[in-house]
Coordinates of C-alpha atoms in Angstrom, one line a residue:
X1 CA -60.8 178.4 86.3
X2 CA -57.4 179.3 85.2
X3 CA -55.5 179.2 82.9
X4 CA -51.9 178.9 82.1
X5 CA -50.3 180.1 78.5
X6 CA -47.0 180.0 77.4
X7 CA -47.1 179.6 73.6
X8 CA -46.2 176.0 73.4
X9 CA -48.7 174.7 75.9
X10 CA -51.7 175.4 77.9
X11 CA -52.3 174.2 81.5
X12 CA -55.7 174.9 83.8
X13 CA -55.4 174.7 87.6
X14 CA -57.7 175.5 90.2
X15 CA -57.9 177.8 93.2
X16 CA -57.3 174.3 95.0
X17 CA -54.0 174.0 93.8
X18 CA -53.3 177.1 95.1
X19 CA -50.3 178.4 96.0
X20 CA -49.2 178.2 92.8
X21 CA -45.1 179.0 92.4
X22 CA -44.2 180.7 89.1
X23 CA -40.5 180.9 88.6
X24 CA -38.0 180.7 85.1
X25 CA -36.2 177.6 83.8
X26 CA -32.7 177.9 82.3
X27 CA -34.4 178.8 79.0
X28 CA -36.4 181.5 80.0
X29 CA -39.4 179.5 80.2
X30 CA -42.5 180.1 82.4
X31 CA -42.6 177.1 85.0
X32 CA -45.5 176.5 87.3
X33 CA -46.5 174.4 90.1
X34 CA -44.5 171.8 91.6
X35 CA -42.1 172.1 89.2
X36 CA -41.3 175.7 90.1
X37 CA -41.8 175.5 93.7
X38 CA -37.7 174.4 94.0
X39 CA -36.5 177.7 92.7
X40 CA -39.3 180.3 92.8
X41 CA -39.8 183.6 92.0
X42 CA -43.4 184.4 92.9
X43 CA -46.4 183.3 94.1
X44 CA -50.1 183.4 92.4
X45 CA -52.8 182.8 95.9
X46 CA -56.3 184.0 95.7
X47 CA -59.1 185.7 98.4
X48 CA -62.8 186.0 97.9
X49 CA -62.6 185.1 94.2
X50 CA -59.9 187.4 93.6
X51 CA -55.9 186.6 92.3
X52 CA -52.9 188.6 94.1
X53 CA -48.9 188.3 93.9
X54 CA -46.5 187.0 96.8
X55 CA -42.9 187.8 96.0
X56 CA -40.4 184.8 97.6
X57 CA -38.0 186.4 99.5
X58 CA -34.3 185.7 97.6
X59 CA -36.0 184.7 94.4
X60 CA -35.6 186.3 90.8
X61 CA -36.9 190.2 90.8
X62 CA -40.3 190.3 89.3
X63 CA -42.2 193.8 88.2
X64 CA -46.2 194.8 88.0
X65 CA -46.9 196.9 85.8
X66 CA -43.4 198.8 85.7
X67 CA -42.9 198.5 89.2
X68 CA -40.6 195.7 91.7
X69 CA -43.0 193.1 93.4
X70 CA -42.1 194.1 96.8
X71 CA -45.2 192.4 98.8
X72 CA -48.5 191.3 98.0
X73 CA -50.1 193.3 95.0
X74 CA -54.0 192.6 93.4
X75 CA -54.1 191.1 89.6
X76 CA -56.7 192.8 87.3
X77 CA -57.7 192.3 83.8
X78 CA -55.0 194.1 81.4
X79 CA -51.8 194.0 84.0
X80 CA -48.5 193.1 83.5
X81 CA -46.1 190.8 84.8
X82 CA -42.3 190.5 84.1
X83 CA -40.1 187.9 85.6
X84 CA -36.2 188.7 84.7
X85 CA -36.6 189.3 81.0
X86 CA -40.4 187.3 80.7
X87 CA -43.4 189.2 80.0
X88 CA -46.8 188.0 81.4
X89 CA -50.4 189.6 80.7
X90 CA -53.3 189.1 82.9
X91 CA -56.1 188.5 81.2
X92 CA -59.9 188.3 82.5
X93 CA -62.9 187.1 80.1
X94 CA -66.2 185.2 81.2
X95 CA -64.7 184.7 84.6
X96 CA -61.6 182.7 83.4
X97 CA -58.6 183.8 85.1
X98 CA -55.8 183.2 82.2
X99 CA -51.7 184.1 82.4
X100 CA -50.2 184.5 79.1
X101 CA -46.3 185.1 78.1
X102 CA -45.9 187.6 75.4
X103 CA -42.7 188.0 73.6
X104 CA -41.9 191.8 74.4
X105 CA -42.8 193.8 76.8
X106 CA -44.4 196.9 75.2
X107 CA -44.6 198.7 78.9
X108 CA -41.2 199.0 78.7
X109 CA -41.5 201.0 75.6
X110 CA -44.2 203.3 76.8
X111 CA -42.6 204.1 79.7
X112 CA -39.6 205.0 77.3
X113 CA -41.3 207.1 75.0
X114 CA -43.4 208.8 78.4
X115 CA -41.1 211.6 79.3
X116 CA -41.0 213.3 75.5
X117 CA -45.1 213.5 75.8
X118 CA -45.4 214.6 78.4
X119 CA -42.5 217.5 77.7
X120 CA -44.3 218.4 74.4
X121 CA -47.1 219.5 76.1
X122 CA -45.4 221.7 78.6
X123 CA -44.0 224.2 76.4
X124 CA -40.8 225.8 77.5
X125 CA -39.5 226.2 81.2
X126 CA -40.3 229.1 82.8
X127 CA -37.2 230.4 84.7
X128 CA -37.3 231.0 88.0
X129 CA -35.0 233.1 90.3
X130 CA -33.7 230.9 93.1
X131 CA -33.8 233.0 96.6
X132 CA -30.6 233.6 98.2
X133 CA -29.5 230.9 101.0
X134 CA -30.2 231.8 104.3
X135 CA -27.4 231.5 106.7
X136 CA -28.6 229.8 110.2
X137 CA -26.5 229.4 113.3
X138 CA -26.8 226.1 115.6
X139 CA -26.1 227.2 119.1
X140 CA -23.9 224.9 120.9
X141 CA -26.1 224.2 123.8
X142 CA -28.5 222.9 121.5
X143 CA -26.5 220.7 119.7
X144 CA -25.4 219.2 123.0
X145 CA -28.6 218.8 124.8
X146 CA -29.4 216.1 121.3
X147 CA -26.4 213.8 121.9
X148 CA -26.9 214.1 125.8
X149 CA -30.8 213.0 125.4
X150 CA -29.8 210.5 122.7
X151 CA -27.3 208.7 125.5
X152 CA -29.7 208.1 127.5
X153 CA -32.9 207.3 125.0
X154 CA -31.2 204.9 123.1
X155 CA -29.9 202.6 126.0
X156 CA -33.3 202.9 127.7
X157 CA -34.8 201.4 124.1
X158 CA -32.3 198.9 124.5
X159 CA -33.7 197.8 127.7
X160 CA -36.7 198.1 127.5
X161 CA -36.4 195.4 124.2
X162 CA -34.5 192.8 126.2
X163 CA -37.2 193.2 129.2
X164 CA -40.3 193.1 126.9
X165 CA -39.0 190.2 123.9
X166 CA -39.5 186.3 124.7
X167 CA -36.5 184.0 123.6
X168 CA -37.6 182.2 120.3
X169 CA -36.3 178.8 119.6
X170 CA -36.8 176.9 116.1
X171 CA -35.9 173.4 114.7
X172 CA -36.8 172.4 111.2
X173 CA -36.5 169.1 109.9
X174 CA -34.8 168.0 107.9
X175 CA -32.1 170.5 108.7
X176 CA -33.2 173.7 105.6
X177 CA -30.3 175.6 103.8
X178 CA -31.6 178.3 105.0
X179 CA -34.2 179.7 107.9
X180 CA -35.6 182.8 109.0
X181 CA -37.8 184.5 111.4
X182 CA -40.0 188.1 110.4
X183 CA -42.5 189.9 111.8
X184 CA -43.6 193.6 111.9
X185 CA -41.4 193.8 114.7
X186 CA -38.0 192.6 113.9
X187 CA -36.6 190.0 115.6
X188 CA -33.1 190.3 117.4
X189 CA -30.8 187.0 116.3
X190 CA -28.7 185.5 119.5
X191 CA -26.8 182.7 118.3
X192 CA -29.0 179.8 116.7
X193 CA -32.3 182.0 118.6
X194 CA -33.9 185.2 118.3
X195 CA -35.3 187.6 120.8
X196 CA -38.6 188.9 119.8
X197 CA -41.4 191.2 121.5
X198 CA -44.9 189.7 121.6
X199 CA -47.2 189.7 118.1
X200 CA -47.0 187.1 115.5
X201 CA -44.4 186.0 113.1
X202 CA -43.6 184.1 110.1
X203 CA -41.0 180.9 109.7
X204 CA -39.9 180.6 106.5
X205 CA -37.3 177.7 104.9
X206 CA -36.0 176.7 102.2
X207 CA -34.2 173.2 101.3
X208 CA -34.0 171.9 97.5
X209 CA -36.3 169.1 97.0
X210 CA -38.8 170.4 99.3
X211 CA -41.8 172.8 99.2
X212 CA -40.7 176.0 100.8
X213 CA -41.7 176.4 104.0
X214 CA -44.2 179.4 105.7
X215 CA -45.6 179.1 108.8
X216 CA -47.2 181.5 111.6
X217 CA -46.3 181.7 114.8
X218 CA -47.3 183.7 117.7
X219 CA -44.7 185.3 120.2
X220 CA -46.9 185.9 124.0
X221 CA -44.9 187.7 126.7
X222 CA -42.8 186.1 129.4
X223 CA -42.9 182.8 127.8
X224 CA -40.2 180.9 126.4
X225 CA -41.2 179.6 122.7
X226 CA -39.5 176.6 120.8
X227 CA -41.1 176.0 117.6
X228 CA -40.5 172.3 115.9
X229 CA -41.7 172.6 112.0
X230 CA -41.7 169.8 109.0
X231 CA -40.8 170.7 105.8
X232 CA -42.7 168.9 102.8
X233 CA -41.3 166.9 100.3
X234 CA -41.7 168.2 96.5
X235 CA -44.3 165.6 94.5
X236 CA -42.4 163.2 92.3
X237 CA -42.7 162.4 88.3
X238 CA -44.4 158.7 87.5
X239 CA -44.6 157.6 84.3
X240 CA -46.8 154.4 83.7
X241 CA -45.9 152.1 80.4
X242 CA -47.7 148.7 79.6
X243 CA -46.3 146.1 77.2
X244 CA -47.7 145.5 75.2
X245 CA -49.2 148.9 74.1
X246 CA -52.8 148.8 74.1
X247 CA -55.1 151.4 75.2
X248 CA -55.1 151.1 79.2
X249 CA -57.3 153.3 82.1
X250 CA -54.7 154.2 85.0
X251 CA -55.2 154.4 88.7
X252 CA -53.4 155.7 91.6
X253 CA -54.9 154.9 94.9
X254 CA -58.0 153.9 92.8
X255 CA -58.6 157.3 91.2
X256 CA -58.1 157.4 87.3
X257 CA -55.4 159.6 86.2
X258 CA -55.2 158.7 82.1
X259 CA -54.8 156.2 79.6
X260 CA -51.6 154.5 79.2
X261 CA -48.9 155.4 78.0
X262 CA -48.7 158.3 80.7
X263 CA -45.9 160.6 81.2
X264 CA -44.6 162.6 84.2
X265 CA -48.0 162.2 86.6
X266 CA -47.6 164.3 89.4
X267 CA -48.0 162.1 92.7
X268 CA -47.2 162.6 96.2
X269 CA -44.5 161.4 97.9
X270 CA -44.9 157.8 99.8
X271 CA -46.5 154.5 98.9
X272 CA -48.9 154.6 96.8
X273 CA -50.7 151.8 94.9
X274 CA -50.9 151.5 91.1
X275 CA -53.5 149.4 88.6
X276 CA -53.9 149.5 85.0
X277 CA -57.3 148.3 83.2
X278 CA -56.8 147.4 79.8
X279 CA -58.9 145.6 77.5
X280 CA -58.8 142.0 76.4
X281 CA -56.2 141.6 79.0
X282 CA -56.3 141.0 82.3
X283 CA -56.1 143.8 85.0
X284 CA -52.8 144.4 86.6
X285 CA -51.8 146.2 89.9
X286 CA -49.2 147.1 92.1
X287 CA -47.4 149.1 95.2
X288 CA -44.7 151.8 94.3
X289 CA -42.8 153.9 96.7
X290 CA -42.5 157.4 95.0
X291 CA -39.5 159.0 96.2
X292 CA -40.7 162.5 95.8
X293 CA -38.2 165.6 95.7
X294 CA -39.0 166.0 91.7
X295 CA -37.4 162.9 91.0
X296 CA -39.2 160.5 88.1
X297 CA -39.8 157.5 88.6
X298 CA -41.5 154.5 85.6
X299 CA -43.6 151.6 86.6
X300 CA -44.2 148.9 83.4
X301 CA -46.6 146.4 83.5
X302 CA -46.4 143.5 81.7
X303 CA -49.7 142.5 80.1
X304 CA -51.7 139.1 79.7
X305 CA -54.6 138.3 77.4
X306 CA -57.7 137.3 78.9
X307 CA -58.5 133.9 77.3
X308 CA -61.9 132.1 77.8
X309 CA -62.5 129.0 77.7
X310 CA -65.0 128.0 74.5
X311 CA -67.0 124.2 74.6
X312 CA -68.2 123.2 71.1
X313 CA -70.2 119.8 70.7
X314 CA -70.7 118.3 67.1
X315 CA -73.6 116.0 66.2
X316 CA -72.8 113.2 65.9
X317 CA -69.8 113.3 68.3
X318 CA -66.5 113.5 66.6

């Protein structure tokens, strides 16, 4: 289990919901999931039961445990996060996984207040003579020999490249605001392709509305690679309203998903089909087309009793 705390509210997501985006909103607020996936600054994945860090290439700078989140790094119990100017603790009890803002971050301070400790306890410098420079002579010849080898290295590394890399083509649909192709092995850009020596690669894209896009690919030798990929659309908001208000179970797609009134539900993209159960009145359903890219969407249902039909007889007749 884990769990999600930012003061005002507590979330709890599983490892199925993973990744799991964690960015800022124009308050300074911790946003999660889908609704952070637009505009992301890192991302929270798991392996064997254990929690890591993915930084997303562009997004806000983000630090663990004093230092930048560069690439992947492992979460432990007592860490601590900071997103621009957001402090996160990690926190581990009873296996529950929890990620809690704090209003300051007090590493910060420590790591102000390290360097007069630590010069307290070393005493006063000891001076030291410094030894006189030593002049050295480059011999010509020497010198020479370097560019004349490096003439002839360098082009042969250039050639060598072209000969050994397999043209890379890749179209992403819909058409992303921005695309890239890495690898351990950089690859050379040509135009709208790259050039790129055999080993496997990552795709990466990023369009708003859409989950951002990472996908491996491998690169063989002496084969000419065009890569088609699909970029998802980001879940959109439903909220569900009966009139009039009475207690209601909700389903989408015939799984329950709360009690009317319901607020910002967190459904797919696509048709979808919608039923509300309340009591006393008769059960109500219909087909919505959620648009997806964030956007929110309401569906009201307009309610009618359930009569019956009562017989009463009177003796005598009358």
């Amino acid at each position: 289990m884990i769990r999600i705390s930012d003061g005002n509210r507590t979330i709890e997501v599983t490892p199925a919901e993973f990744p799991l985006a964690l960015s800022l909103s124009a308050n300074r607020d911790l946003l999660t999931g889908a609704e952070a996936e637009a505009d992301a600054s890192l991302w929270l994945r798991s392996h064997n039961d254990r929690f890591f860090l993915q930084p997303e290439p562009g997004g806000l700078p983000a630090h663990h445990n004093g230092e930048e989140i560069v690439g992947s790094v492992w979460l432990s119990n007592g860490d601590r996060i900071e997103i621009g100017d957001l402090a996160i603790d990690v926190r581990v009890d009873d296996g529950v996984f929890a990620l809690v803002t704090v209003s300051s971050p007090p590493i910060e301070a420590a790591r102000a207040s390290a360097p007069s400790e630590v010069l307290s306890e070393q005493g006063p410098a000891v001076p030291t003579a410094r030894a006189a420079p030593v002049k050295r002579f480059k011999s010509r010849s020497s010198g020479s020999r370097k560019y004349i080898v490096a003439a002839f290295v360098v082009p042969a590394i250039g050639v060598g490249f072209v000969l050994g890399a397999s043209p890379v083509a890749i179209t992403v649909e819909p058409s992303p605001s921005s695309v890239s192709l890495s690898g351990t092995l950089p690859p050379l850009p040509i135009g709208d392709r790259y050039l790129a020596l055999p080993g496997t690669y990552k795709i990466r894209a990023t369009l708003p509305g859409y989950r951002n896009l990472e996908e491996a690919v491998d690169v063989k030798f002496g084969e000419t690679h065009s890569f088609a990929v699909r970029m998802r659309k980001l879940p959109g908001l439903l909220s569900v309203i009966t009139k009039p208000d009475v207690p209601a179970d909700v389903r989408i797609d015939g799984t329950s998903v709360g009690r009317a009134p319901l607020a910002d539900v967190v459904v797919d993209p696509g048709l979808h089909s919608v039923s509300v159960l309340p009591e006393r009145y008769l059960p109500l359903e219909r087909k919505i087309e959620i648009a997806g890219k964030g956007q929110r969407q309401k569906l009201e249902f307009s309610l009618e009793p359930a009569w019956g039909t009562v017989r009463v007889t009177t003796d005598p007749p009358g």
